[in-house]
Short mmCIF file of C-alpha atoms in Angstrom, two decimals:
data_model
loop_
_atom_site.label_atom_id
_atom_site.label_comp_id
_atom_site.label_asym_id
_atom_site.label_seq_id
_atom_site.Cartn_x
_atom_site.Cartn_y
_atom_site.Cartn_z
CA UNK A 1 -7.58 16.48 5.22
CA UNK A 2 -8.48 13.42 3.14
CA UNK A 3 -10.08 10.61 4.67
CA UNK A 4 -10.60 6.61 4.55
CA UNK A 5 -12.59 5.43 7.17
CA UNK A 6 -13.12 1.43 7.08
CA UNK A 7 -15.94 -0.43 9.40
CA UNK A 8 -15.55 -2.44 11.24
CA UNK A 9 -12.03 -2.49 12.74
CA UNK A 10 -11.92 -5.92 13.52
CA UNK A 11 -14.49 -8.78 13.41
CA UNK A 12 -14.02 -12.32 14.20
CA UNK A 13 -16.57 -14.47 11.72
CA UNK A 14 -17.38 -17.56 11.69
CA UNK A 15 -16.05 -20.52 8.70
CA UNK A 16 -18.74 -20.15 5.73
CA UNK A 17 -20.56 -17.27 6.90
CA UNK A 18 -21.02 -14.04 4.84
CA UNK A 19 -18.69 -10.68 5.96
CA UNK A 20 -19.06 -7.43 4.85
CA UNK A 21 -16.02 -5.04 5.36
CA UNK A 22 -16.88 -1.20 4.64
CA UNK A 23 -15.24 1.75 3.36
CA UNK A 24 -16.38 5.26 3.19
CA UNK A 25 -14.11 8.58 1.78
CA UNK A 26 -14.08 11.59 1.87
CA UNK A 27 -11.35 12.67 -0.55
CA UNK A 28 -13.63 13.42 -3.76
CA UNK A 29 -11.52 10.18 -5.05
CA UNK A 30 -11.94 8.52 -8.44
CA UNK A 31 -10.23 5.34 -7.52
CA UNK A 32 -10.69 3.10 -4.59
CA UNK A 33 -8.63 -0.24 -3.32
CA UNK A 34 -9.23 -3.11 -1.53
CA UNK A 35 -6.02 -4.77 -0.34
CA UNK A 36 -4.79 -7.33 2.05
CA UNK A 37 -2.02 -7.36 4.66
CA UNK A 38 -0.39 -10.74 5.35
CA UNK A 39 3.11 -10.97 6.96
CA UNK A 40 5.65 -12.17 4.47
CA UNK A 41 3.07 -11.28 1.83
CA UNK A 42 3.16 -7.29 1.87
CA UNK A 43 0.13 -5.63 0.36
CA UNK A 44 -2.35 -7.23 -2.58
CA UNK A 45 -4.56 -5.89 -4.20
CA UNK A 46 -8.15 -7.59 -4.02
CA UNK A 47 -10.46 -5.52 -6.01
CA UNK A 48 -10.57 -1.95 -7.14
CA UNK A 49 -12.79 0.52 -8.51
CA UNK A 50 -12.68 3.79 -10.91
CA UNK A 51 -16.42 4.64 -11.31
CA UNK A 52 -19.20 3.83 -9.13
CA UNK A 53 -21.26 0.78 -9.86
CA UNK A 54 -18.23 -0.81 -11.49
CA UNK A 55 -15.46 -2.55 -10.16
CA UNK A 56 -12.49 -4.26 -11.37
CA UNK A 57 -10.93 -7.58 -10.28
CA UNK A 58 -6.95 -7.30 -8.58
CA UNK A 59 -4.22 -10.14 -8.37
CA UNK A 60 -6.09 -11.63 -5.93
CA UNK A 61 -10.44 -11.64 -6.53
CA UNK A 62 -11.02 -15.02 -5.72
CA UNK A 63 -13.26 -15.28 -2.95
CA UNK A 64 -13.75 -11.92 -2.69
CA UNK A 65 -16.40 -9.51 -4.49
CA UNK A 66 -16.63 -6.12 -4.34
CA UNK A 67 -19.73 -3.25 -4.33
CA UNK A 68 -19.44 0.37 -5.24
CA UNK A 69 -22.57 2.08 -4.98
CA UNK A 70 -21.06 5.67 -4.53
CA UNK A 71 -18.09 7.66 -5.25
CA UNK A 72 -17.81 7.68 -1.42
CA UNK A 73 -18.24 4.01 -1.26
CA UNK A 74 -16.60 0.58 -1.87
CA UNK A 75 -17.20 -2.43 0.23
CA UNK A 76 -15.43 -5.68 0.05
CA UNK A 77 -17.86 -9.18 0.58
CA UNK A 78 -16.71 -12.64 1.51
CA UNK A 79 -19.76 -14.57 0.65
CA UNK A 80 -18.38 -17.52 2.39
CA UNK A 81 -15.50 -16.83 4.95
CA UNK A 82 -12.59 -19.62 4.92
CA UNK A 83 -10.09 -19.78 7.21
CA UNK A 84 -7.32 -18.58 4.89
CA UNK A 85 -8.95 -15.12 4.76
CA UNK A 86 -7.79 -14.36 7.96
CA UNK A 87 -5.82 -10.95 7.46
CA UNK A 88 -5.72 -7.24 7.53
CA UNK A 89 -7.88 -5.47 4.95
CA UNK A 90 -7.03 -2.10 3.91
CA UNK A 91 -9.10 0.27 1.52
CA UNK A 92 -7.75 2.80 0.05
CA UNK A 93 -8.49 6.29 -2.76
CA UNK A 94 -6.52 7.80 -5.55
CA UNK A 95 -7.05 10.55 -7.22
CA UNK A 96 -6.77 10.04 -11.62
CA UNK A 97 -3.95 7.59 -12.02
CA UNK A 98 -1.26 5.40 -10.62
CA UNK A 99 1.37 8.50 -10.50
CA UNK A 100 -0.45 9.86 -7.40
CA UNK A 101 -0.70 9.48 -3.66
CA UNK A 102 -2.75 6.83 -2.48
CA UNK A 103 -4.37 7.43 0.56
CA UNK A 104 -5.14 4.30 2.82
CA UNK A 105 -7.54 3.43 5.93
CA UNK A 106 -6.58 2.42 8.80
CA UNK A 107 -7.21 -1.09 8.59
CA UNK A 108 -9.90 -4.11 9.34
CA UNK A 109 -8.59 -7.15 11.74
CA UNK A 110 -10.53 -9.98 9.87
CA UNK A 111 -10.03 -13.22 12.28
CA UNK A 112 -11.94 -16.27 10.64
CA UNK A 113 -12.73 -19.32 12.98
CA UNK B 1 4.10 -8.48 -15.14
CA UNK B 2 5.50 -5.67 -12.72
CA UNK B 3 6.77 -6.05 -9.55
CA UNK B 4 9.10 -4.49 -6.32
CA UNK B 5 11.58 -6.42 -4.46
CA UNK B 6 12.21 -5.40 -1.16
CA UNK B 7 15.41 -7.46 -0.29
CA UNK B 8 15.57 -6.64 4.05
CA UNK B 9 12.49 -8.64 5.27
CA UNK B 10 13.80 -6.98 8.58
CA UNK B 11 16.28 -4.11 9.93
CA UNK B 12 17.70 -3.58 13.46
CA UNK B 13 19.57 -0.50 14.30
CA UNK B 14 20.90 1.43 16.91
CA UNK B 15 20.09 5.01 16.96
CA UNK B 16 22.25 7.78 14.72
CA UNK B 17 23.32 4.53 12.50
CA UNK B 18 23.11 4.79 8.50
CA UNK B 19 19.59 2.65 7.06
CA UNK B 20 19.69 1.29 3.72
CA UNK B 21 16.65 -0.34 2.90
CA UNK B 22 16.99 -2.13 -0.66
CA UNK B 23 13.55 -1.75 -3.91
CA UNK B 24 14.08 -3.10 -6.80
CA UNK B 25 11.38 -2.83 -9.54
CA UNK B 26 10.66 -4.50 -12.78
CA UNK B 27 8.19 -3.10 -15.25
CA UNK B 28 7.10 -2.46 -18.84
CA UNK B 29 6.80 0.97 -19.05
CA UNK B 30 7.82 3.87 -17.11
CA UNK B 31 6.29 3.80 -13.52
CA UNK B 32 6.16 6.39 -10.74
CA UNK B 33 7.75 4.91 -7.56
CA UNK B 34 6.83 5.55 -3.79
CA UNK B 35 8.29 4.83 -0.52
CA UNK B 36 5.17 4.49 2.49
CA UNK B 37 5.55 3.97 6.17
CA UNK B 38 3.25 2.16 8.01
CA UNK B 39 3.48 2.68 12.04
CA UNK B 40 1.68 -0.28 14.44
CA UNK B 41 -2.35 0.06 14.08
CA UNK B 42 -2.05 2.21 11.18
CA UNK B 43 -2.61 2.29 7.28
CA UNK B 44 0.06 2.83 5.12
CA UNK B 45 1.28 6.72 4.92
CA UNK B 46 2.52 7.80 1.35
CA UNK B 47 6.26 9.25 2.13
CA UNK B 48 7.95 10.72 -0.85
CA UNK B 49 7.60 9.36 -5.04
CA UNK B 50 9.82 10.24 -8.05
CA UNK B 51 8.61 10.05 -11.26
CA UNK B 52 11.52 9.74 -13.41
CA UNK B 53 15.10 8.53 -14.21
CA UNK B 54 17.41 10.22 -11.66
CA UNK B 55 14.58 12.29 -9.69
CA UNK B 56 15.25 12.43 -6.16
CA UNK B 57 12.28 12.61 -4.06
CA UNK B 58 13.13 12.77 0.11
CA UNK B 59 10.72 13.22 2.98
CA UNK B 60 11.66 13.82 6.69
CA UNK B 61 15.30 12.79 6.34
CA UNK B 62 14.55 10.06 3.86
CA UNK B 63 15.44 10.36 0.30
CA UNK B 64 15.53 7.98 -2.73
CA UNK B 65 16.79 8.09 -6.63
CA UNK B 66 15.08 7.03 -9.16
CA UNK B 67 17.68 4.64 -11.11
CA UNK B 68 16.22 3.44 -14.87
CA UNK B 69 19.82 1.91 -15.30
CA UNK B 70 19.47 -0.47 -11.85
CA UNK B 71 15.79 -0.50 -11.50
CA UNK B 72 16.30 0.67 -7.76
CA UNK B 73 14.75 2.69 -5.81
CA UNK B 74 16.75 2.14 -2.83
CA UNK B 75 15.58 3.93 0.89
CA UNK B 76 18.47 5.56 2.83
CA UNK B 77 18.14 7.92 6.04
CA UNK B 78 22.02 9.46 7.12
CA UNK B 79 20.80 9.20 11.08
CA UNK B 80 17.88 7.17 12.45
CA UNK B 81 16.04 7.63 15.67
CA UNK B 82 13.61 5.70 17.56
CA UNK B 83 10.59 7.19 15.94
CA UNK B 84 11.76 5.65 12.54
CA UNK B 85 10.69 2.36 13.87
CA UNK B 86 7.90 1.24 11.18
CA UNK B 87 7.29 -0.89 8.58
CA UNK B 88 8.74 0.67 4.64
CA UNK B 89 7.13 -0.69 1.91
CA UNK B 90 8.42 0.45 -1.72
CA UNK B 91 5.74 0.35 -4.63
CA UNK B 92 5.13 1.59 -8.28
CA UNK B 93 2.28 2.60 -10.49
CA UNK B 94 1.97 2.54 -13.95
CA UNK B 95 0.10 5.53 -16.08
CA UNK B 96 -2.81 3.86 -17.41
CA UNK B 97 -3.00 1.17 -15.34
CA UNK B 98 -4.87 1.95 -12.14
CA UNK B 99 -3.23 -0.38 -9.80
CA UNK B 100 0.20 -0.18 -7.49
CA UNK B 101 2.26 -2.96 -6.73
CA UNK B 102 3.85 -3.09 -3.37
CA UNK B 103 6.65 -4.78 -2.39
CA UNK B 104 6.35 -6.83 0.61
CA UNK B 105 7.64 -4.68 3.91
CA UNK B 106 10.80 -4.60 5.23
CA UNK B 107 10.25 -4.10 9.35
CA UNK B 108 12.85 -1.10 10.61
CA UNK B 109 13.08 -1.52 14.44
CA UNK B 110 15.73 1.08 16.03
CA UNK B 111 17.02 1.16 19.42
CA UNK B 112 17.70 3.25 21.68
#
């Protein structure tokens, strides 16, 4: 069955320091997704990715910057934590284009203090 | 640029009633559209898509049509139960363009 595992589930970092969410899959995916889950705010995308070593800004990069050394995997980096990233992260693969199943984690618990 | 209103921010129903949960979508070309469920502690689960004007596509009980005219892509479900109790989020993708927009949750809390 395909697979999005994300590390860590949840992390509590601190204002200014550097966090590094990860995401591995196994689905043979092209495509991979960083979003973010905010109540009253629904999923946004962050960052996504097509090829390894390249990634591609979302509607909502700033702050953010992304890594894809793999196929397998795509990690999101918060060079300097603020308080308003405080959210749920999702990742997430695709197979070719936007007219198929995306498959999603299961979710990081980012808590910035 | 595209984008999916979900009008219900939040749904309460009894058990057995009738859901309607509103999408409305606006977008250049000719997108796919999706209905996922997301249960507490979990990602997002892909439920059903249609890919074209008057396509129905339906998944345990749930169905959808794909309306060009109205832009709507509205959720309905003849009887819910308990275990429907989740968050529905309606989205689209565009050929070509490798992102999805999401619309932002509607919360679907039924009781017993």
């Amino acid at each position: 069955e395909a697979a999005v595992t994300q590390s860590p589930r949840s992390k509590v970092a601190v204002t200014g320091g550097k966090v590094t969410l990860s995401c591995h899959q196994t689905n043979n995916h092209d495509y991979m997704y960083w979003y973010r889950q905010d109540t009253g705010h629904g999923l946004r995308l962050i960052h996504y990715s097509y090829v390894a070593d390249s990634t591609e800004k979302g509607d909502i990069p700033d702050g953010y910057k992304a890594s894809r050394p793999s196929q397998e995997n795509f990690s999101l980096i918060l060079e300097l934590a603020s308080l308003s990233q405080t959210a749920v992260y999702f990742c997430a693969s695709s197979d070719l284009d936007s007219h198929t199943e995306v498959f999603f984690g299961k979710g990081t618990r980012l808590t910035v203090v | 640029g595209d984008s999916v209103t979900q009008t219900e921010g939040q749904v309460a129903l009894s058990e057995e009633d009738f859901l309607t949960i509103h999408c409305n979508y606006s977008a250049s070309g000719y997108p796919a559209l999706f209905w996922y469920v997301q249960y507490p502690g979990e990602g997002p689960q892909f439920l059903f898509r249609a890919s074209r004007d008057k396509e129905k596509g339906s998944s345990r009980g749930f169905e959808a049509t794909y309306d060009k005219g109205t832009t709507s892509f509205h959720l309905r479900k003849a009887s819910v139960q308990e275990s429907d109790s989740a968050v529905y989020y309606c989205a689209l993708g565009e050929a070509g363009y490798q992102n999805f927009y999401f619309g932002k949750g509607t919360s679907l809390t039924v009781i017993p």
